[in-house]
CSV table of C-alpha atoms in Angstrom, one decimal:
chain,number,residue,atom,x,y,z
A,9,MET,CA,155.0,210.6,149.8
A,10,SER,CA,155.7,208.7,146.7
A,11,HIS,CA,159.3,209.6,146.4
A,12,LEU,CA,159.8,208.7,150.0
A,13,ALA,CA,158.4,205.2,149.2
A,14,VAL,CA,160.7,205.0,146.2
A,15,LEU,CA,163.7,205.9,148.4
A,16,LYS,CA,162.7,203.4,151.0
A,17,ALA,CA,162.3,200.7,148.4
A,18,ALA,CA,165.7,201.6,146.9
A,19,ALA,CA,167.4,201.4,150.2
A,20,ALA,CA,165.7,198.1,151.0
A,21,ALA,CA,166.9,196.7,147.7
A,22,ALA,CA,170.4,198.0,148.2
A,23,SER,CA,170.7,196.1,151.5
A,24,SER,CA,168.3,193.3,151.9
A,25,THR,CA,169.2,192.7,155.6
A,26,GLY,CA,170.3,196.3,156.2
A,27,VAL,CA,173.1,195.2,158.4
A,28,SER,CA,176.6,195.0,157.0
A,29,THR,CA,179.2,192.3,157.9
A,30,ALA,CA,181.3,194.7,159.9
A,31,GLN,CA,178.3,195.7,161.9
A,32,MET,CA,177.5,192.1,162.7
A,33,VAL,CA,181.1,191.4,163.8
A,34,LEU,CA,180.8,194.5,166.1
A,35,PHE,CA,177.5,193.2,167.4
A,36,TRP,CA,178.8,189.8,168.3
A,37,ILE,CA,181.9,191.2,170.1
A,38,VAL,CA,180.0,193.9,172.0
A,39,GLY,CA,176.9,191.8,172.6
A,40,ILE,CA,178.8,189.0,174.2
A,41,ILE,CA,180.7,191.5,176.4
A,42,ALA,CA,177.3,193.1,177.3
A,43,VAL,CA,175.7,189.8,178.3
A,44,LEU,CA,178.7,188.7,180.4
A,45,ALA,CA,178.8,191.9,182.2
A,46,ALA,CA,175.1,191.8,182.8
A,47,LEU,CA,175.5,188.4,184.3
A,48,GLY,CA,177.9,189.9,186.7
A,49,LEU,CA,174.9,191.8,188.1
A,50,ILE,CA,173.4,188.6,189.2
A,51,PHE,CA,176.6,186.8,190.4
A,52,ALA,CA,178.8,189.6,191.9
A,53,ARG,CA,178.9,189.4,195.6
A,54,ARG,CA,179.6,193.0,196.2
A,55,ALA,CA,177.3,195.8,195.1
A,56,VAL,CA,180.2,197.8,193.8
A,57,TYR,CA,181.3,195.1,191.4
A,58,ALA,CA,177.7,194.8,190.2
A,59,ALA,CA,177.7,198.6,189.5
A,60,GLY,CA,180.9,198.2,187.6
A,61,CYS,CA,179.4,195.4,185.5
A,62,LEU,CA,176.4,197.5,184.8
A,63,ILE,CA,178.6,200.3,183.6
A,64,VAL,CA,180.3,198.0,181.2
A,65,THR,CA,176.9,196.8,179.9
A,66,MET,CA,175.8,200.4,179.3
A,67,VAL,CA,178.9,201.4,177.5
A,68,CYS,CA,178.5,198.3,175.3
A,69,LEU,CA,174.9,199.4,174.5
A,70,ALA,CA,176.1,202.8,173.7
A,71,VAL,CA,178.4,201.3,171.1
A,72,LEU,CA,175.5,199.4,169.7
A,73,TYR,CA,173.4,202.5,169.5
A,74,VAL,CA,176.1,204.3,167.6
A,75,SER,CA,176.4,201.4,165.2
A,76,MET,CA,172.7,201.5,164.6
A,77,ASP,CA,172.6,205.1,163.3
A,78,ALA,CA,171.8,206.6,166.6
A,79,PRO,CA,174.9,208.5,167.6
A,80,PHE,CA,172.9,211.0,169.7
A,81,LEU,CA,171.5,208.3,171.8
A,82,GLY,CA,174.8,206.6,172.1
A,83,ILE,CA,176.4,209.8,173.5
A,84,ALA,CA,173.4,210.4,175.7
A,85,GLN,CA,173.7,206.8,177.0
A,86,VAL,CA,177.3,207.4,178.0
A,87,VAL,CA,176.6,210.8,179.5
A,88,VAL,CA,173.3,210.1,181.2
A,89,TYR,CA,173.5,206.5,182.2
A,90,THR,CA,177.2,205.8,182.9
A,91,GLY,CA,178.0,209.4,183.7
A,92,ALA,CA,175.0,210.5,185.9
A,93,ILE,CA,172.9,207.6,186.9
A,94,MET,CA,175.7,205.1,187.7
A,95,MET,CA,177.6,207.8,189.5
A,96,LEU,CA,174.6,208.3,191.6
A,97,PHE,CA,174.4,204.6,192.3
A,98,VAL,CA,178.1,204.4,193.3
A,99,PHE,CA,177.6,207.5,195.4
A,100,VAL,CA,174.7,206.0,197.3
A,101,LEU,CA,176.7,202.8,197.7
A,102,MET,CA,179.4,204.9,199.3
A,103,LEU,CA,176.7,206.4,201.6
A,104,VAL,CA,175.3,203.1,202.8
A,105,GLY,CA,178.7,201.4,203.1
A,106,VAL,CA,180.7,199.9,200.3
A,107,ASP,CA,181.2,196.7,202.2
A,108,VAL,CA,177.5,195.8,202.3
A,109,SER,CA,177.3,192.4,200.7
A,110,ASP,CA,174.2,190.5,200.1
A,111,SER,CA,172.8,188.0,202.6
A,112,PHE,CA,172.2,184.8,200.8
A,113,THR,CA,169.8,183.3,203.3
A,114,GLU,CA,166.5,182.6,201.6
A,115,LEU,CA,163.4,183.7,203.4
A,116,ILE,CA,161.2,182.1,200.8
A,117,ARG,CA,162.3,178.5,200.3
A,118,GLY,CA,163.5,177.8,196.8
A,119,GLN,CA,163.2,181.4,195.7
A,120,ARG,CA,166.5,181.6,194.0
A,121,ALA,CA,166.1,178.5,192.0
A,122,TRP,CA,162.6,179.5,190.9
A,123,SER,CA,163.9,183.0,190.1
A,124,ILE,CA,166.6,181.6,187.8
A,125,ILE,CA,164.1,179.2,186.2
A,126,CYS,CA,161.8,182.1,185.5
A,127,GLY,CA,164.6,184.1,184.1
A,128,LEU,CA,165.5,181.3,181.7
A,129,GLY,CA,161.9,180.9,180.8
A,130,LEU,CA,161.8,184.7,180.1
A,131,VAL,CA,164.8,184.4,177.8
A,132,LEU,CA,163.2,181.4,176.0
A,133,VAL,CA,159.8,183.2,175.5
A,134,LEU,CA,161.1,186.6,174.5
A,135,GLY,CA,164.0,185.4,172.6
A,136,GLY,CA,162.0,182.7,170.9
A,137,VAL,CA,159.4,185.2,169.8
A,138,ALA,CA,162.0,187.6,168.5
A,139,TRP,CA,163.8,184.7,166.8
A,140,ARG,CA,160.8,183.2,165.2
A,141,ALA,CA,159.2,186.5,164.2
A,142,THR,CA,159.6,187.4,160.5
A,143,LEU,CA,160.8,191.0,160.6
A,144,PRO,CA,160.4,193.1,157.4
A,145,ALA,CA,163.6,194.1,155.6
A,146,THR,CA,165.6,196.8,157.4
A,147,ILE,CA,165.0,200.1,155.8
A,148,GLY,CA,167.7,202.0,157.7
A,149,PHE,CA,168.2,205.8,157.8
A,150,GLN,CA,169.4,207.6,154.8
A,151,LYS,CA,173.0,208.5,154.8
A,152,ASP,CA,172.3,212.2,154.1
A,153,GLN,CA,170.0,212.4,157.1
A,154,ASP,CA,171.7,214.0,160.0
A,155,ASN,CA,170.6,212.1,163.1
A,156,ILE,CA,170.8,215.1,165.5
A,157,THR,CA,168.8,217.3,163.1
A,158,THR,CA,166.2,214.6,162.6
A,159,ILE,CA,165.8,214.1,166.3
A,160,THR,CA,165.6,217.8,167.0
A,161,ASN,CA,163.0,218.3,164.3
A,162,ALA,CA,160.9,215.5,165.8
A,163,LEU,CA,161.4,216.5,169.4
A,164,PHE,CA,160.6,220.1,169.1
A,165,GLY,CA,158.4,219.9,166.1
A,166,ASP,CA,156.2,216.8,166.8
A,167,PHE,CA,156.4,216.3,170.5
A,168,PRO,CA,157.0,219.6,172.2
A,169,PHE,CA,154.4,218.9,174.9
A,170,THR,CA,156.1,215.6,175.8
A,171,LEU,CA,159.3,217.4,176.1
A,172,GLU,CA,157.8,220.0,178.5
A,173,VAL,CA,156.2,217.3,180.5
A,174,THR,CA,159.5,215.5,180.8
A,175,GLY,CA,161.1,218.8,181.9
A,176,THR,CA,158.5,219.1,184.6
A,177,LEU,CA,159.1,215.5,185.6
A,178,LEU,CA,162.8,216.2,186.2
A,179,ILE,CA,162.1,219.2,188.3
A,180,VAL,CA,159.5,217.4,190.4
A,181,ALA,CA,161.9,214.4,190.8
A,182,ALA,CA,164.7,216.7,192.0
A,183,LEU,CA,162.4,218.4,194.5
A,184,GLY,CA,161.0,215.1,195.6
A,185,ALA,CA,164.5,213.7,196.3
A,186,VAL,CA,165.3,216.7,198.3
A,187,THR,CA,162.0,216.3,200.3
A,188,ILE,CA,162.4,212.7,200.9
A,189,THR,CA,165.9,212.9,202.2
A,190,HIS,CA,165.2,215.9,204.3
A,191,ARG,CA,165.5,214.9,208.0
A,192,GLN,CA,163.7,216.5,210.7
A,193,ARG,CA,166.0,217.1,213.7
A,194,LEU,CA,164.8,215.2,216.7
A,195,THR,CA,167.4,216.3,219.2
A,196,ALA,CA,169.1,219.6,219.8
A,197,ARG,CA,171.9,220.4,217.6
A,198,ARG,CA,175.3,219.8,219.3
A,199,GLY,CA,177.6,222.6,218.2
A,200,GLN,CA,181.1,223.4,219.0
A,201,ALA,CA,180.4,224.9,222.4
A,202,GLU,CA,178.3,221.9,223.6
A,203,LEU,CA,180.9,219.5,222.3
A,204,ALA,CA,183.6,221.3,224.2
A,205,VAL,CA,181.5,221.3,227.4
A,206,SER,CA,180.8,217.6,227.1
A,207,ARG,CA,184.4,216.8,226.4
A,208,VAL,CA,185.6,218.6,229.5
A,209,ALA,CA,182.8,217.0,231.6
A,210,ALA,CA,183.8,213.5,230.4
A,211,GLY,CA,187.4,214.1,231.3
A,212,THR,CA,188.8,212.8,228.1
A,213,GLN,CA,191.5,214.5,226.1
A,214,VAL,CA,190.6,218.1,225.7
A,215,SER,CA,193.3,219.3,223.4
A,216,PRO,CA,193.5,218.1,219.7
A,217,LEU,CA,195.2,214.9,219.1
A,218,PRO,CA,198.9,215.1,218.1
A,219,ALA,CA,199.7,215.2,214.4
A,220,PRO,CA,201.3,212.2,212.7
A,221,GLY,CA,205.1,212.0,212.6
A,222,VAL,CA,207.3,213.9,210.3
A,223,TYR,CA,210.7,212.2,209.7
A,224,ALA,CA,213.6,213.3,207.7
A,225,GLY,CA,212.9,211.2,204.6
A,226,TYR,CA,209.3,210.4,205.1
A,227,ASN,CA,206.1,212.0,206.2
A,228,ALA,CA,202.6,210.7,205.9
A,229,SER,CA,199.7,210.0,208.1
A,230,ASP,CA,200.6,206.4,208.7
A,231,VAL,CA,203.7,207.1,210.6
A,232,PRO,CA,203.3,207.8,214.4
A,233,ALA,CA,204.7,210.9,216.0
A,234,LEU,CA,207.3,210.6,218.8
A,235,ASP,CA,207.1,212.1,222.2
A,236,PRO,CA,210.1,214.0,223.6
A,237,SER,CA,211.6,210.9,225.1
A,238,GLY,CA,211.4,209.1,221.7
A,239,ASN,CA,208.4,206.9,222.4
A,240,VAL,CA,205.7,206.2,219.8
A,241,ILE,CA,202.5,208.1,220.3
A,242,GLU,CA,199.8,205.7,218.9
A,243,GLN,CA,197.1,208.3,219.0
A,244,SER,CA,198.8,210.5,216.5
A,245,VAL,CA,197.9,208.1,213.6
A,246,PRO,CA,194.3,208.4,212.5
A,247,GLU,CA,191.9,205.9,213.9
A,248,VAL,CA,191.0,204.3,210.5
A,249,ILE,CA,194.6,203.5,209.7
A,250,ARG,CA,195.1,202.1,213.1
A,251,LEU,CA,192.1,199.9,212.8
A,252,ARG,CA,193.3,198.6,209.4
A,253,GLY,CA,196.6,197.8,210.8
A,254,GLN,CA,198.5,200.0,208.3
A,255,VAL,CA,200.6,201.9,210.8
A,256,ARG,CA,204.3,202.0,209.8
A,257,ARG,CA,206.7,201.2,212.6
A,258,ILE,CA,209.5,203.6,213.6
A,259,GLU,CA,212.2,201.0,213.0
A,260,GLN,CA,211.4,201.1,209.3
A,261,PHE,CA,212.7,204.7,209.1
A,262,GLU,CA,215.7,204.8,211.2
A,263,GLN,CA,218.1,203.5,208.6
A,264,ALA,CA,216.3,202.5,205.5
A,265,GLN,CA,214.3,205.5,204.7
A,266,LEU,CA,217.0,208.1,205.1
A,267,PRO,CA,219.0,209.2,202.0
A,268,SER,CA,222.4,207.7,202.2
A,269,VAL,CA,224.4,210.6,201.0
A,270,ARG,CA,223.2,214.1,201.9
A,271,PRO,CA,224.8,217.3,200.6
A,272,GLY,CA,228.0,218.0,202.3
A,273,GLU,CA,228.2,214.5,203.8
A,274,ALA,CA,230.9,213.4,201.3
A,275,ALA,CA,233.1,216.4,202.2
A,276,LEU,CA,232.5,215.7,205.8
A,277,ALA,CA,233.6,212.1,205.5
A,278,GLY,CA,237.2,212.8,205.0
A,279,ALA,CA,237.5,216.3,206.7
A,280,PRO,CA,237.1,217.3,210.2
A,281,ALA,CA,234.0,219.2,211.0
A,282,ARG,CA,234.0,222.6,209.4
A,283,PRO,CA,232.1,225.5,210.7
A,284,LYS,CA,229.4,226.9,208.5
A,285,PRO,CA,230.3,229.9,206.5
A,286,PRO,CA,228.9,233.1,208.1
A,287,SER,CA,226.5,235.0,205.9
A,288,GLY,CA,227.2,238.6,205.3
A,289,THR,CA,229.1,239.3,208.4
A,290,PRO,CA,232.8,239.9,208.3
A,291,PRO,CA,234.7,236.7,208.0
A,292,VAL,CA,236.3,235.0,210.9
A,293,PRO,CA,240.0,235.7,211.2
A,294,GLY,CA,242.5,233.2,209.8
A,295,THR,CA,245.5,232.7,207.6
A,296,ARG,CA,243.7,233.3,204.4
A,297,GLN,CA,241.4,236.1,205.2
A,298,PRO,CA,239.5,237.6,202.3
A,299,ALA,CA,240.0,241.2,201.3
A,300,PRO,CA,238.3,243.7,203.5
A,301,LEU,CA,234.9,245.1,202.6
A,302,GLY,CA,236.3,248.4,201.7
A,303,ASP,CA,237.8,247.1,198.4
A,304,GLY,CA,235.0,247.4,195.8
A,305,ALA,CA,236.0,244.6,193.5
A,306,ALA,CA,236.7,242.1,196.3
A,307,ALA,CA,233.5,243.0,198.1
A,308,ALA,CA,231.4,242.5,194.9
A,309,GLU,CA,232.9,239.1,194.4
A,310,PRO,CA,230.7,236.5,196.1
A,311,ALA,CA,232.6,234.8,198.8
A,312,GLY,CA,232.3,231.0,198.4
A,313,PRO,CA,232.0,228.7,201.3
A,314,ALA,CA,235.7,228.1,201.1
A,315,ALA,CA,236.5,231.7,201.5
A,316,ALA,CA,235.1,231.7,205.0
A,317,VAL,CA,236.9,228.7,206.2
A,318,PRO,CA,239.7,229.6,208.4
A,319,ASP,CA,241.9,226.6,207.8
A,320,SER,CA,241.5,225.4,204.2
A,321,THR,CA,244.5,223.2,204.0
A,322,THR,CA,242.2,220.3,203.8
A,323,ASP,CA,239.9,221.9,201.2
A,324,SER,CA,239.1,219.4,198.5
A,325,ASP,CA,237.9,221.9,196.0
A,326,PRO,CA,240.7,223.4,194.0
A,327,ALA,CA,238.5,225.7,192.0
A,328,LYS,CA,237.3,227.5,195.0
A,329,GLY,CA,240.7,227.8,196.4
A,330,ALA,CA,242.0,229.4,193.2
A,331,LYS,CA,239.1,231.7,193.2
A,332,GLU,CA,239.9,232.7,196.7
A,333,GLN,CA,243.5,233.4,195.8
A,334,GLY,CA,242.3,235.6,193.0
A,335,GLY,CA,240.2,237.6,195.3
A,336,GLU,CA,243.1,238.1,197.6
A,337,ALA,CA,245.3,239.2,194.8
A,338,LYS,CA,242.9,242.0,194.0
B,7,MET,CA,167.8,193.2,163.2
B,8,THR,CA,166.8,189.9,164.9
B,9,PRO,CA,170.0,189.4,166.9
B,10,TYR,CA,169.6,192.9,168.4
B,11,ILE,CA,166.0,192.0,169.5
B,12,VAL,CA,167.3,188.7,171.0
B,13,LEU,CA,170.1,190.4,172.8
B,14,SER,CA,167.6,192.8,174.2
B,15,ALA,CA,165.4,190.0,175.4
B,16,ILE,CA,168.4,188.3,177.1
B,17,LEU,CA,169.4,191.5,178.8
B,18,PHE,CA,165.8,192.1,179.9
B,19,ALA,CA,165.6,188.6,181.4
B,20,ILE,CA,168.9,189.1,183.2
B,21,GLY,CA,167.6,192.3,184.7
B,22,ALA,CA,164.4,190.6,185.8
B,23,THR,CA,166.3,187.8,187.3
B,24,THR,CA,168.5,190.2,189.2
B,25,VAL,CA,165.4,191.9,190.7
B,26,LEU,CA,164.2,188.4,191.8
B,27,VAL,CA,167.4,187.0,193.1
B,28,ARG,CA,169.3,189.8,194.8
B,29,ARG,CA,168.5,191.1,198.2
B,30,ASN,CA,170.4,194.4,198.2
B,31,SER,CA,167.9,197.0,197.2
B,32,ILE,CA,170.5,199.0,195.2
B,33,VAL,CA,171.4,196.0,193.1
B,34,VAL,CA,167.7,195.3,192.7
B,35,PHE,CA,167.4,198.9,191.4
B,36,MET,CA,170.3,198.3,189.0
B,37,GLY,CA,168.3,195.3,187.6
B,38,ILE,CA,165.5,197.7,186.8
B,39,GLU,CA,167.9,200.0,185.0
B,40,LEU,CA,169.2,197.0,183.0
B,41,MET,CA,165.6,196.2,182.0
B,42,LEU,CA,165.1,199.8,180.9
B,43,ASN,CA,168.3,199.6,178.9
B,44,ALA,CA,167.2,196.4,177.2
B,45,ALA,CA,163.9,198.0,176.2
B,46,ASN,CA,165.9,201.0,174.8
B,47,LEU,CA,168.0,198.6,172.7
B,48,SER,CA,164.9,197.2,171.0
B,49,PHE,CA,163.5,200.7,170.5
B,50,VAL,CA,166.6,201.8,168.7
B,51,ALA,CA,166.7,198.5,166.7
B,52,PHE,CA,163.1,198.9,165.6
B,53,ALA,CA,163.8,202.6,164.8
B,54,LYS,CA,166.4,201.5,162.4
B,55,LEU,CA,164.3,198.7,161.0
B,56,ASN,CA,161.5,201.1,160.1
B,57,ALA,CA,163.7,204.2,159.5
B,58,ALA,CA,161.4,206.0,162.1
B,59,ILE,CA,163.0,208.5,164.3
B,60,GLU,CA,160.2,208.1,166.9
B,61,GLY,CA,161.8,204.9,168.2
B,62,GLN,CA,164.9,206.8,169.1
B,63,LEU,CA,162.8,209.6,170.6
B,64,ALA,CA,161.1,207.0,172.8
B,65,ALA,CA,164.5,205.7,173.9
B,66,PHE,CA,165.5,209.2,174.7
B,67,PHE,CA,162.4,209.7,176.9
B,68,VAL,CA,163.0,206.4,178.6
B,69,MET,CA,166.5,207.7,179.5
B,70,VAL,CA,165.1,210.9,181.0
B,71,VAL,CA,162.4,209.1,182.9
B,72,ALA,CA,165.0,206.7,184.2
B,73,ALA,CA,167.1,209.5,185.4
B,74,ALA,CA,164.2,211.0,187.4
B,75,GLU,CA,163.3,207.5,188.7
B,76,VAL,CA,166.8,206.9,189.8
B,77,VAL,CA,166.9,210.1,191.7
B,78,VAL,CA,163.7,209.4,193.6
B,79,GLY,CA,164.4,205.7,194.1
B,80,LEU,CA,167.9,206.3,195.6
B,81,ALA,CA,166.5,209.0,197.8
B,82,ILE,CA,164.0,206.4,199.1
B,83,ILE,CA,166.7,203.9,199.6
B,84,VAL,CA,168.9,206.4,201.5
B,85,SER,CA,166.0,207.5,203.8
B,86,VAL,CA,165.1,203.9,204.5
B,87,PHE,CA,168.8,203.2,205.2
B,88,ARG,CA,168.8,206.0,207.6
B,89,SER,CA,165.9,204.7,209.7
B,90,ARG,CA,166.6,201.0,209.5
B,91,ARG,CA,170.3,200.8,208.9
B,92,SER,CA,169.8,198.3,206.1
B,93,VAL,CA,169.4,198.2,202.4
B,94,SER,CA,168.2,194.7,202.2
B,95,VAL,CA,164.8,194.2,200.8
B,96,ASP,CA,164.0,191.6,203.4
B,97,ASP,CA,164.2,194.1,206.1
B,98,GLU,CA,161.7,196.5,204.7
B,99,ASN,CA,158.7,194.7,206.1
B,100,LEU,CA,156.9,197.5,208.1
B,101,MET,CA,153.7,197.2,206.1
B,102,ARG,CA,153.5,193.5,206.6
B,103,HIS,CA,152.4,193.7,210.3
């Protein structure tokens, strides 16, 4: 015990405050961010923004933990709080509706003002006590002490029973959550067969709704499909997009969205319409007919598009023309 | 270590004020989480002050208990929302009558 006391005294002498300047700079930066983000919890209108502010505060606290020789807790803070707990919060927010904003009507008169006064009073009392208190000199952990090893020794050596009780608590909590959210079915389950029968009885559309439109340069669920006579089918766009007014109009796609030059279009611009080259079949007769298939060398040579064109006087590709000539020479 | 304790006090007061001011029960719950975090901060600060690992252990257990508490609390909020279509704490007044 005595050498421990000596070590502690030495550490205390080495750093009277125990907090280096860099640590204080970090504290002021991170602490101010944490307080501002925490204030967002009070003032943010929407619950999602409040959740975001709380996440920022928790990450700031994780930074402070790491700076205070508690790297394990800092990582656990990020993983458990911002990773698991806040994810759960955001998930439940999504379940109950993201757009739920607070009602600011007071049922108890003057409650908000009194709450803020009480909060300020709490800051004054707690902060004043902490500020006025004379704390002993910071001892701080030894540099050769591995934080995780120390925590593990304490956790499994000194408090194994607490650890097991905590594990039991987690299991009970998970079971309890499942039990609480379990819903007993009050009405008969409406399966696919019942839904189909009710749909036919109601006389509404029995077949599936049409799929959204697919255009040449664009397809997404916000463009309506067209019926055979070219009219827009409003029902083909999902209802959510329709309600939000995000449906794109057909006029936007007629000229603007199509690619200006498509393959072959440039050749088509100057030349009269050419027939497509046949694939594999004997070429159409013409003035420059390729060699018959019986010739091995000529047959092995792949016939380009120009080879199949009966009238290639307007062919703009000289290389293919030369190639065709070579094929004929063989 | 004094600034850390003061920061912890400020965060705790902000959490308590959130619980008092806000009507959305999920945000109220977040205020409780903020108070737990503030307590954790002073645990860690005092652990460093005394070079005692038990402070960090306490903060660790607080985290675990907070996780369990959040699971059950959010389950309650979800089941209340199912039956009453509201998450406002003003609407949960069945036991008042």
